[in-house]
Short mmCIF file of C-alpha atoms and ligand atoms in Angstrom, two decimals:
data_model
loop_
_atom_site.label_atom_id
_atom_site.label_comp_id
_atom_site.label_asym_id
_atom_site.label_seq_id
_atom_site.Cartn_x
_atom_site.Cartn_y
_atom_site.Cartn_z
CA MET A 1 -27.28 -4.15 6.43
CA GLU A 2 -25.85 -3.69 2.92
CA TYR A 3 -23.10 -1.09 2.41
CA GLU A 4 -21.19 0.27 -0.54
CA PHE A 5 -17.46 0.34 0.15
CA CYS A 6 -14.56 2.18 -1.44
CA CYS A 7 -10.89 1.28 -1.01
CA PRO A 8 -8.38 3.96 -2.04
CA THR A 9 -5.19 2.37 -3.40
CA LEU A 10 -1.74 3.46 -4.50
CA PHE A 11 -1.77 4.19 -8.25
CA GLY A 12 -1.08 0.97 -10.12
CA LEU A 13 -2.47 -1.34 -7.41
CA GLU A 14 -6.21 -0.99 -8.19
CA GLY A 15 -6.37 -4.17 -10.29
CA ILE A 16 -4.54 -6.17 -7.62
CA VAL A 17 -6.98 -5.01 -4.93
CA GLY A 18 -9.83 -5.95 -7.29
CA ASP A 19 -8.28 -9.46 -7.53
CA GLU A 20 -7.95 -9.69 -3.75
CA LEU A 21 -11.65 -8.87 -3.34
CA ARG A 22 -12.80 -11.28 -6.06
CA HIS A 23 -10.54 -14.23 -5.27
CA GLY A 24 -9.89 -13.84 -1.54
CA GLY A 25 -13.22 -12.29 -0.56
CA GLY A 26 -15.36 -14.15 -3.10
CA LEU A 27 -17.03 -10.86 -4.11
CA THR A 28 -18.52 -10.39 -7.57
CA ASP A 29 -19.69 -6.79 -7.44
CA VAL A 30 -16.22 -5.20 -7.72
CA ARG A 31 -15.58 -2.01 -9.73
CA VAL A 32 -12.03 -0.79 -10.32
CA GLU A 33 -11.27 2.87 -11.05
CA ASN A 34 -8.11 5.00 -11.04
CA GLY A 35 -6.80 4.90 -7.47
CA ARG A 36 -9.91 3.28 -5.94
CA VAL A 37 -11.95 0.12 -5.91
CA PHE A 38 -15.68 -0.08 -5.14
CA PHE A 39 -17.59 -3.11 -3.86
CA SER A 40 -20.58 -3.86 -1.71
CA GLY A 41 -21.36 -6.16 1.19
CA ASP A 42 -22.41 -6.35 4.81
CA GLU A 43 -20.63 -6.06 8.16
CA ARG A 44 -18.76 -9.31 7.58
CA THR A 45 -17.42 -7.93 4.28
CA LEU A 46 -16.24 -4.81 6.13
CA ILE A 47 -14.41 -6.93 8.69
CA TRP A 48 -12.92 -9.29 6.09
CA ALA A 49 -11.68 -6.37 3.95
CA ASN A 50 -9.93 -4.70 6.90
CA LEU A 51 -8.33 -7.90 8.15
CA TRP A 52 -7.34 -9.39 4.80
CA LEU A 53 -6.69 -6.78 2.09
CA ARG A 54 -2.93 -6.60 1.62
CA CYS A 55 -2.71 -3.94 -1.06
CA ALA A 56 -5.53 -1.42 -0.26
CA GLU A 57 -4.89 1.74 1.76
CA ARG A 58 -8.15 1.75 3.76
CA VAL A 59 -11.79 0.66 3.71
CA LEU A 60 -14.42 3.42 3.51
CA ILE A 61 -18.21 3.19 3.69
CA ARG A 62 -19.80 5.35 1.02
CA VAL A 63 -22.56 7.21 2.91
CA GLY A 64 -23.94 9.13 -0.07
CA GLU A 65 -23.35 11.21 -3.16
CA PHE A 66 -24.98 14.34 -4.62
CA PRO A 67 -24.21 17.35 -6.86
CA ALA A 68 -22.68 20.30 -4.97
CA HIS A 69 -21.91 23.51 -6.87
CA THR A 70 -22.53 25.81 -3.89
CA PHE A 71 -22.04 25.72 -0.11
CA GLU A 72 -25.85 25.61 0.27
CA GLU A 73 -26.04 22.47 -1.89
CA LEU A 74 -23.16 20.93 0.05
CA PHE A 75 -24.83 21.69 3.40
CA GLU A 76 -28.26 20.38 2.33
CA GLY A 77 -26.83 17.25 0.70
CA VAL A 78 -24.78 16.34 3.79
CA TYR A 79 -27.66 17.16 6.15
CA GLU A 80 -29.98 14.74 4.28
CA LEU A 81 -27.64 11.74 4.66
CA PRO A 82 -28.46 9.07 7.32
CA TRP A 83 -25.79 9.99 9.91
CA LEU A 84 -27.88 8.60 12.74
CA ASP A 85 -27.36 5.09 11.29
CA TYR A 86 -23.62 5.38 11.92
CA ILE A 87 -22.67 8.01 14.49
CA GLU A 88 -23.47 7.52 18.18
CA LYS A 89 -24.17 10.42 20.53
CA ASP A 90 -20.65 10.35 22.03
CA CYS A 91 -18.66 9.53 18.84
CA ALA A 92 -15.85 11.77 17.62
CA PHE A 93 -16.50 12.65 13.98
CA PRO A 94 -13.64 14.72 12.55
CA VAL A 95 -13.98 15.74 8.89
CA LYS A 96 -11.35 15.79 6.15
CA GLY A 97 -11.48 15.76 2.39
CA TYR A 98 -10.42 17.15 -0.96
CA SER A 99 -11.86 18.86 -4.01
CA LEU A 100 -10.83 18.47 -7.67
CA ASN A 101 -12.14 20.27 -10.78
CA SER A 102 -15.04 21.76 -8.81
CA ASP A 103 -16.58 25.14 -8.00
CA LEU A 104 -16.10 24.49 -4.27
CA HIS A 105 -12.36 24.46 -3.79
CA SER A 106 -11.68 25.90 -0.33
CA ILE A 107 -11.10 22.74 1.73
CA PRO A 108 -11.32 24.44 5.17
CA ASP A 109 -14.70 26.00 4.19
CA CYS A 110 -16.03 22.68 2.84
CA GLN A 111 -14.80 20.91 5.99
CA SER A 112 -16.62 23.39 8.20
CA ILE A 113 -19.86 23.17 6.13
CA VAL A 114 -19.82 19.35 6.23
CA LYS A 115 -19.24 19.36 9.99
CA LYS A 116 -22.04 21.89 10.62
CA ALA A 117 -24.49 19.88 8.49
CA ILE A 118 -23.71 16.63 10.35
CA VAL A 119 -23.98 18.39 13.72
CA LYS A 120 -27.38 19.85 12.73
CA SER A 121 -28.64 16.45 11.55
CA LEU A 122 -27.46 14.66 14.71
CA SER A 123 -28.62 17.49 17.04
CA GLU A 124 -32.16 17.07 15.76
CA SER A 125 -32.00 13.28 16.09
CA TYR A 126 -30.44 13.16 19.58
CA GLY A 127 -32.04 16.37 20.93
CA ILE A 128 -28.72 17.83 22.05
CA ASN A 129 -26.74 20.87 20.88
CA TRP A 130 -23.28 20.00 22.10
CA PHE A 131 -21.31 16.86 21.21
CA GLU A 132 -18.49 15.94 23.58
CA GLU A 133 -16.91 13.68 20.93
CA THR A 134 -15.15 11.58 23.55
CA GLY A 135 -16.26 8.15 22.23
CA ALA A 136 -15.36 5.99 19.23
CA ARG A 137 -13.80 7.73 16.25
CA CYS A 138 -15.87 7.96 13.04
CA GLN A 139 -13.61 9.80 10.59
CA VAL A 140 -15.76 11.50 7.94
CA GLN A 141 -14.17 11.97 4.52
CA PHE A 142 -15.54 13.96 1.62
CA SER A 143 -14.45 14.17 -1.98
CA ILE A 144 -15.79 16.78 -4.38
CA MET A 145 -14.94 15.84 -7.96
CA ASN A 146 -16.45 17.59 -10.96
CA ASN A 147 -19.03 19.18 -8.60
CA ILE A 148 -20.19 15.80 -7.24
CA ALA A 149 -19.75 15.43 -3.48
CA THR A 150 -19.26 11.95 -2.02
CA LEU A 151 -19.29 11.36 1.73
CA TYR A 152 -17.50 8.44 3.35
CA LEU A 153 -16.84 7.01 6.79
CA ASP A 154 -13.39 5.52 7.37
CA THR A 155 -13.72 2.06 8.94
CA SER A 156 -9.95 1.43 9.13
CA GLY A 157 -8.52 4.30 11.18
CA ALA A 158 -4.77 4.12 10.58
CA GLY A 159 -4.00 3.22 6.94
CA LEU A 160 -4.03 -0.51 6.18
CA HIS A 161 -0.31 -0.39 5.30
CA LYS A 162 0.24 0.03 9.05
CA ARG A 163 0.20 -3.65 9.93
CA GLY A 164 1.55 -3.00 13.41
CA TYR A 165 4.99 -4.57 12.88
CA ARG A 166 7.09 -1.74 11.50
CA ALA A 167 7.46 0.82 14.26
CA ASN A 168 11.07 1.09 13.09
CA ALA A 169 12.25 1.50 9.53
CA ASN A 170 15.46 2.29 7.68
CA ASP A 171 15.92 5.50 5.64
CA ALA A 172 13.84 4.49 2.61
CA PRO A 173 11.33 1.82 3.56
CA LEU A 174 8.87 0.47 1.06
CA ARG A 175 5.21 0.83 1.88
CA GLU A 176 3.85 -2.53 3.09
CA THR A 177 0.96 -2.44 0.59
CA LEU A 178 3.41 -1.98 -2.30
CA ALA A 179 5.71 -4.74 -1.01
CA ALA A 180 2.71 -7.10 -0.79
CA ALA A 181 1.70 -6.13 -4.34
CA MET A 182 5.18 -6.99 -5.65
CA VAL A 183 4.98 -10.40 -3.99
CA HIS A 184 1.48 -10.87 -5.45
CA LEU A 185 2.77 -10.04 -8.95
CA SER A 186 5.65 -12.51 -8.60
CA ARG A 187 3.11 -15.27 -7.79
CA TYR A 188 5.28 -16.38 -4.86
CA ARG A 189 2.97 -18.25 -2.50
CA GLY A 190 5.45 -20.02 -0.22
CA ARG A 191 7.14 -22.53 -2.54
CA GLY A 192 10.89 -22.49 -3.16
CA GLU A 193 13.59 -20.06 -2.15
CA PHE A 194 12.70 -16.40 -1.64
CA LEU A 195 15.29 -13.64 -1.33
CA ASP A 196 15.39 -9.87 -0.89
CA PRO A 197 19.11 -8.97 -1.09
CA PHE A 198 18.47 -5.27 -0.21
CA CYS A 199 16.03 -5.94 2.63
CA GLY A 200 16.41 -2.74 4.72
CA SER A 201 13.77 -2.98 7.45
CA GLY A 202 12.57 -6.31 6.06
CA THR A 203 9.24 -5.24 4.54
CA ILE A 204 9.35 -7.45 1.43
CA PRO A 205 10.41 -10.73 3.15
CA ILE A 206 7.92 -10.08 5.98
CA GLU A 207 5.06 -9.52 3.52
CA ALA A 208 6.17 -12.63 1.59
CA ALA A 209 6.14 -14.64 4.83
CA MET A 210 2.65 -13.42 5.72
CA ILE A 211 1.41 -14.39 2.25
CA ALA A 212 3.12 -17.80 2.43
CA MET A 213 1.61 -18.47 5.87
CA ASN A 214 -1.82 -17.18 4.80
CA ARG A 215 -1.57 -14.81 7.74
CA ALA A 216 -4.11 -11.95 7.61
CA PRO A 217 -2.13 -8.67 7.44
CA GLY A 218 -4.52 -6.97 9.86
CA LEU A 219 -4.31 -9.56 12.65
CA ALA A 220 -1.87 -7.57 14.78
CA ARG A 221 -3.70 -4.24 14.73
CA SER A 222 -7.03 -2.65 15.58
CA PHE A 223 -9.52 -0.77 13.37
CA ASP A 224 -11.75 2.20 14.16
CA ALA A 225 -14.90 0.25 13.20
CA GLU A 226 -14.17 -2.29 15.97
CA LYS A 227 -15.57 0.28 18.40
CA TRP A 228 -18.64 1.20 16.35
CA ALA A 229 -21.92 0.37 18.07
CA PHE A 230 -23.73 -0.74 14.90
CA ILE A 231 -21.26 -3.56 14.26
CA ASP A 232 -21.67 -6.53 16.59
CA PRO A 233 -18.29 -7.13 18.36
CA GLU A 234 -18.98 -10.86 18.05
CA LEU A 235 -18.55 -10.53 14.26
CA TRP A 236 -15.09 -9.05 14.77
CA ARG A 237 -14.22 -11.86 17.17
CA GLN A 238 -15.38 -14.44 14.62
CA GLY A 239 -13.45 -12.71 11.79
CA ARG A 240 -10.23 -12.78 13.82
CA GLU A 241 -10.77 -16.34 14.99
CA GLN A 242 -11.37 -17.50 11.42
CA ALA A 243 -8.18 -15.71 10.30
CA LEU A 244 -6.22 -17.60 12.99
CA ASP A 245 -7.81 -20.90 11.94
CA VAL A 246 -6.76 -20.66 8.28
CA MET A 247 -3.13 -19.73 9.00
CA TYR A 248 -0.50 -22.38 8.06
CA ARG A 249 1.51 -22.71 11.25
CA ASN A 250 3.57 -25.82 10.70
CA ARG A 251 4.91 -25.44 7.17
CA SER A 252 8.51 -24.52 6.58
CA TYR A 253 9.72 -21.87 4.16
CA GLU A 254 13.00 -20.63 2.70
CA ILE A 255 12.50 -16.88 3.00
CA CYS A 256 15.61 -14.78 3.41
CA GLY A 257 16.44 -11.08 3.57
CA SER A 258 19.96 -9.71 3.46
CA ASP A 259 21.49 -6.23 3.59
CA ILE A 260 24.99 -4.81 3.68
CA ASP A 261 24.08 -2.79 6.78
CA PRO A 262 24.01 -4.88 10.01
CA THR A 263 21.74 -2.29 11.69
CA CYS A 264 19.11 -2.94 9.00
CA VAL A 265 19.46 -6.69 9.48
CA LYS A 266 18.86 -6.33 13.23
CA LEU A 267 15.88 -4.04 12.57
CA ALA A 268 14.39 -6.45 10.03
CA ALA A 269 14.64 -9.34 12.49
CA GLU A 270 12.90 -7.26 15.17
CA ASN A 271 10.13 -6.33 12.74
CA ALA A 272 9.66 -9.97 11.69
CA ASN A 273 9.30 -10.84 15.35
CA LYS A 274 6.60 -8.19 15.82
CA ALA A 275 4.85 -9.44 12.67
CA GLY A 276 4.69 -12.98 14.08
CA VAL A 277 6.79 -14.45 11.24
CA SER A 278 10.25 -14.65 12.86
CA HIS A 279 10.29 -18.46 12.64
CA THR A 280 9.63 -18.19 8.87
CA VAL A 281 12.17 -15.56 7.75
CA HIS A 282 15.91 -15.51 8.09
CA PHE A 283 17.98 -12.29 7.88
CA GLU A 284 21.72 -11.89 7.40
CA THR A 285 24.38 -9.30 6.64
CA GLN A 286 25.63 -9.67 3.05
CA ASP A 287 26.85 -7.52 0.20
CA ALA A 288 24.31 -8.17 -2.59
CA CYS A 289 27.07 -7.95 -5.20
CA LYS A 290 28.92 -10.88 -3.62
CA LEU A 291 25.96 -13.25 -3.32
CA ARG A 292 25.96 -16.64 -5.03
CA LEU A 293 22.51 -16.94 -6.56
CA ASN A 294 22.86 -20.43 -8.03
CA ARG A 295 19.50 -21.89 -7.05
CA GLU A 296 16.08 -21.36 -8.56
CA GLY A 297 13.61 -19.27 -6.62
CA THR A 298 12.13 -15.77 -6.40
CA LEU A 299 14.10 -12.59 -5.82
CA ILE A 300 12.25 -9.35 -5.06
CA CYS A 301 13.90 -6.11 -4.03
CA ASN A 302 14.08 -2.34 -4.14
CA PRO A 303 17.75 -1.44 -4.32
CA PRO A 304 18.76 2.19 -3.73
CA TYR A 305 17.86 4.17 -6.85
CA GLY A 306 19.53 7.46 -6.14
CA GLU A 307 16.42 9.24 -4.86
CA ARG A 308 16.07 9.00 -1.10
CA MET A 309 19.19 6.88 -0.64
CA MET A 310 22.57 7.24 -2.44
CA ASP A 311 23.28 9.55 -5.36
CA ILE A 312 22.47 8.36 -8.86
CA VAL A 313 26.11 7.67 -9.78
CA SER A 314 26.68 5.35 -6.81
CA ALA A 315 23.24 3.75 -7.22
CA ARG A 316 23.97 2.93 -10.87
CA LYS A 317 27.41 1.58 -10.02
CA LEU A 318 25.80 -0.69 -7.41
CA LEU A 319 23.16 -1.74 -9.94
CA ARG A 320 25.80 -2.65 -12.52
CA ASN A 321 27.71 -4.77 -10.00
CA PHE A 322 24.55 -6.45 -8.76
CA GLY A 323 23.34 -6.98 -12.34
CA THR A 324 26.50 -8.93 -13.12
CA VAL A 325 25.62 -11.40 -10.37
CA ALA A 326 21.83 -11.45 -10.83
CA SER A 327 21.69 -11.71 -14.62
CA ARG A 328 23.37 -15.15 -14.47
CA SER A 329 21.06 -16.42 -11.74
CA PRO A 330 18.19 -18.83 -12.45
CA MET A 331 16.03 -16.95 -9.91
CA LYS A 332 12.96 -15.12 -11.14
CA GLN A 333 13.61 -11.48 -10.37
CA TYR A 334 11.30 -8.56 -9.61
CA ILE A 335 13.09 -5.28 -9.02
CA ILE A 336 11.43 -1.90 -8.45
CA SER A 337 13.28 1.23 -9.50
CA SER A 338 12.55 4.82 -10.50
CA ASP A 339 15.67 4.89 -12.68
CA GLU A 340 14.57 5.11 -16.30
CA LYS A 341 17.92 3.67 -17.32
CA PHE A 342 17.57 0.71 -14.97
CA GLU A 343 17.87 -1.98 -17.66
CA GLU A 344 20.91 -0.35 -19.17
CA PHE A 345 22.83 -0.46 -15.88
CA PHE A 346 21.43 -3.78 -14.69
CA GLY A 347 22.63 -5.09 -18.03
CA VAL A 348 19.57 -7.13 -19.10
CA LYS A 349 16.30 -6.21 -20.79
CA ALA A 350 13.27 -6.94 -18.62
CA ASP A 351 10.82 -9.63 -19.80
CA LYS A 352 8.04 -7.34 -18.65
CA LYS A 353 7.66 -3.97 -16.93
CA ARG A 354 4.82 -2.67 -14.81
CA LYS A 355 4.34 0.94 -13.75
CA LEU A 356 4.01 1.35 -9.97
CA TYR A 357 4.22 4.34 -7.63
CA ASN A 358 6.46 4.28 -4.57
CA GLY A 359 4.79 7.16 -2.70
CA MET A 360 4.70 9.93 -5.32
CA LEU A 361 7.70 8.50 -7.13
CA ARG A 362 6.97 6.95 -10.51
CA CYS A 363 8.70 3.59 -10.74
CA ASN A 364 8.75 0.45 -12.80
CA LEU A 365 8.72 -3.11 -11.57
CA PHE A 366 11.28 -4.82 -13.84
CA MET A 367 10.36 -8.48 -14.14
CA TYR A 368 12.72 -11.26 -15.22
CA TYR A 369 11.19 -14.70 -15.38
CA GLN A 370 12.98 -16.29 -18.37
CA THR A 371 15.91 -18.64 -17.80
CA PRO A 372 19.31 -16.84 -18.03
CA ASP A 373 20.04 -18.24 -21.52
CA LYS A 374 16.92 -16.52 -22.87
CA ARG A 375 17.62 -13.11 -21.32
CA LYS A 376 18.53 -10.33 -23.71
CA PRO A 377 21.54 -8.19 -22.77
CA PHE A 378 20.98 -4.46 -22.79
CA ARG A 379 23.68 -2.79 -24.84
CA ARG A 380 25.11 0.26 -23.14
CA THR A 381 25.30 3.39 -25.27
CA ALA A 382 28.24 5.79 -25.51
CA ASN A 383 26.38 8.65 -23.83
CA THR A 384 25.61 6.73 -20.61
CA LYS A 385 28.15 8.69 -18.61
CA ASN A 386 26.82 12.06 -19.74
CA ASN A 387 23.28 10.92 -19.13
CA THR A 388 24.09 9.93 -15.52
CA LYS A 389 25.52 13.38 -14.84
CA LYS A 390 22.47 15.01 -16.46
CA VAL A 391 20.03 12.93 -14.35
CA GLN A 392 21.90 13.79 -11.13
CA LYS A 393 21.83 17.51 -12.05
CA ASN A 394 18.08 17.37 -12.79
CA ARG A 395 17.42 15.55 -9.53
CA ASN A 396 19.41 18.12 -7.57
CA ASN A 397 17.42 20.90 -9.24
CA HIS A 398 14.11 19.26 -8.48
CA SER A 399 14.89 17.67 -5.15
CA ASN A 400 13.08 20.37 -3.15
CA LYS A 401 10.03 20.47 -5.40
CA ARG A 402 9.03 16.86 -5.24
CA PHE A 403 7.44 14.93 -2.43
CA GLU A 404 9.04 11.51 -2.01
CA GLY A 405 7.85 10.57 1.44
CA HIS A 406 5.70 7.81 2.82
CA SER A 407 3.27 8.03 5.66
C1 SAM B 1 15.75 1.32 -0.53
S1 SAM B 1 16.43 0.44 0.78
C2 SAM B 1 15.44 -0.97 0.93
C3 SAM B 1 14.25 -0.72 1.81
C4 SAM B 1 13.47 -1.94 2.19
N1 SAM B 1 12.78 -2.52 1.06
C5 SAM B 1 12.51 -1.61 3.32
O1 SAM B 1 11.29 -1.69 3.11
O2 SAM B 1 12.97 -1.20 4.38
C6 SAM B 1 17.89 -0.18 0.09
C7 SAM B 1 18.76 -1.00 1.04
O3 SAM B 1 19.88 -1.48 0.31
C8 SAM B 1 20.96 -1.60 1.21
N2 SAM B 1 22.22 -1.71 0.43
C9 SAM B 1 22.93 -0.74 -0.14
N3 SAM B 1 24.02 -1.27 -0.77
C10 SAM B 1 23.96 -2.60 -0.60
C11 SAM B 1 24.75 -3.72 -1.02
N4 SAM B 1 25.86 -3.54 -1.75
N5 SAM B 1 24.37 -4.95 -0.66
C12 SAM B 1 23.26 -5.16 0.10
N6 SAM B 1 22.48 -4.15 0.54
C13 SAM B 1 22.82 -2.90 0.19
C14 SAM B 1 20.83 -0.40 2.12
O4 SAM B 1 21.49 -0.64 3.35
C15 SAM B 1 19.31 -0.28 2.25
O5 SAM B 1 18.86 -0.91 3.42
#
């Protein structure tokens, strides 16, 4: 059967997910929008996307779309969709969703209408009035945007960033999908030295190792659609087997993570073990400002930027000290930060910047790929000190209003 799929993504990662689908999945019918990517394919595509997409949040089947200005239109539109094709008699089918710029804005009411319409449709098909919902989970999602309702089924279950290796994290872990995107942007594919000198729970080196080894990020976890009756379990078995076949098991890599906190280093090593890459990555306790970065290679990190970890004054002091070491290094460097004055404190102007979101936090990925002699120093201005105090004050004022978390 042919399906239309939609992958929600973190803002800024849509194009990368489009690349993953085109180059990794060999798909041609890929459409990239703000925060989501659409594509089509069959059951094998569904399985491949769940097992292999590194930067998408989940894989949804688009069940249908229709205009919905009123609850009656919403009910009728949902009722007409082919639920029998997807939902078995004993399936659990919880409903969640959102509405933007639309006449229907009460989410609980929309949720209840969607559920009632699906129940009515399935009751007529199965000839029963009560659904136990004890079987496989088919999460229904709706979006109502500009009075157009779109209904989806979530094939992934837990978000794809949950690879199954990071039960434990430090105070400010990076989402796995974002870490993988940073590695993708650096073009590191397993050659040369790789270092994250602020590794925390090890997310960036672990994602780098999985990319280097061509290890499917979804290998160590399960997906809701694995229990769906309309997808042959043999296809899942084949998809997993193929993923194991294409993994590079015997190559050696120079991937290292370091952190000043020995607890983080221990945690990172445990996570690498769970991710199946412990033989590929090496972790050690080091102060990033005392590292000798004399060799060429790739450095990717998210140092504290005074948001969820450290205050802005300490974070900028750390950045200045680290910048002194890093700016002289021949390593290509990719550093994510929400600090708008990052370059000023790091001391060097970035060769390129790319806007990325760490949760709801607007950040930049500062990229340095020129040799040190071609890097342009960033001249500090006289009002730096005042500006730092102003930023800290603003952050304190806004700290309770902004969501910075990760799920
Ligand atoms: C934002 S966290 C990194 C999170 C990490 N990317 C992850 O996914 O878990 C920043 C890390 O920098 C570490 N750190 C702070 N000062 C440091 C220093 N001088 N040298 C090395 N690491 C440091 C902290 O211990 C913390 O683990």
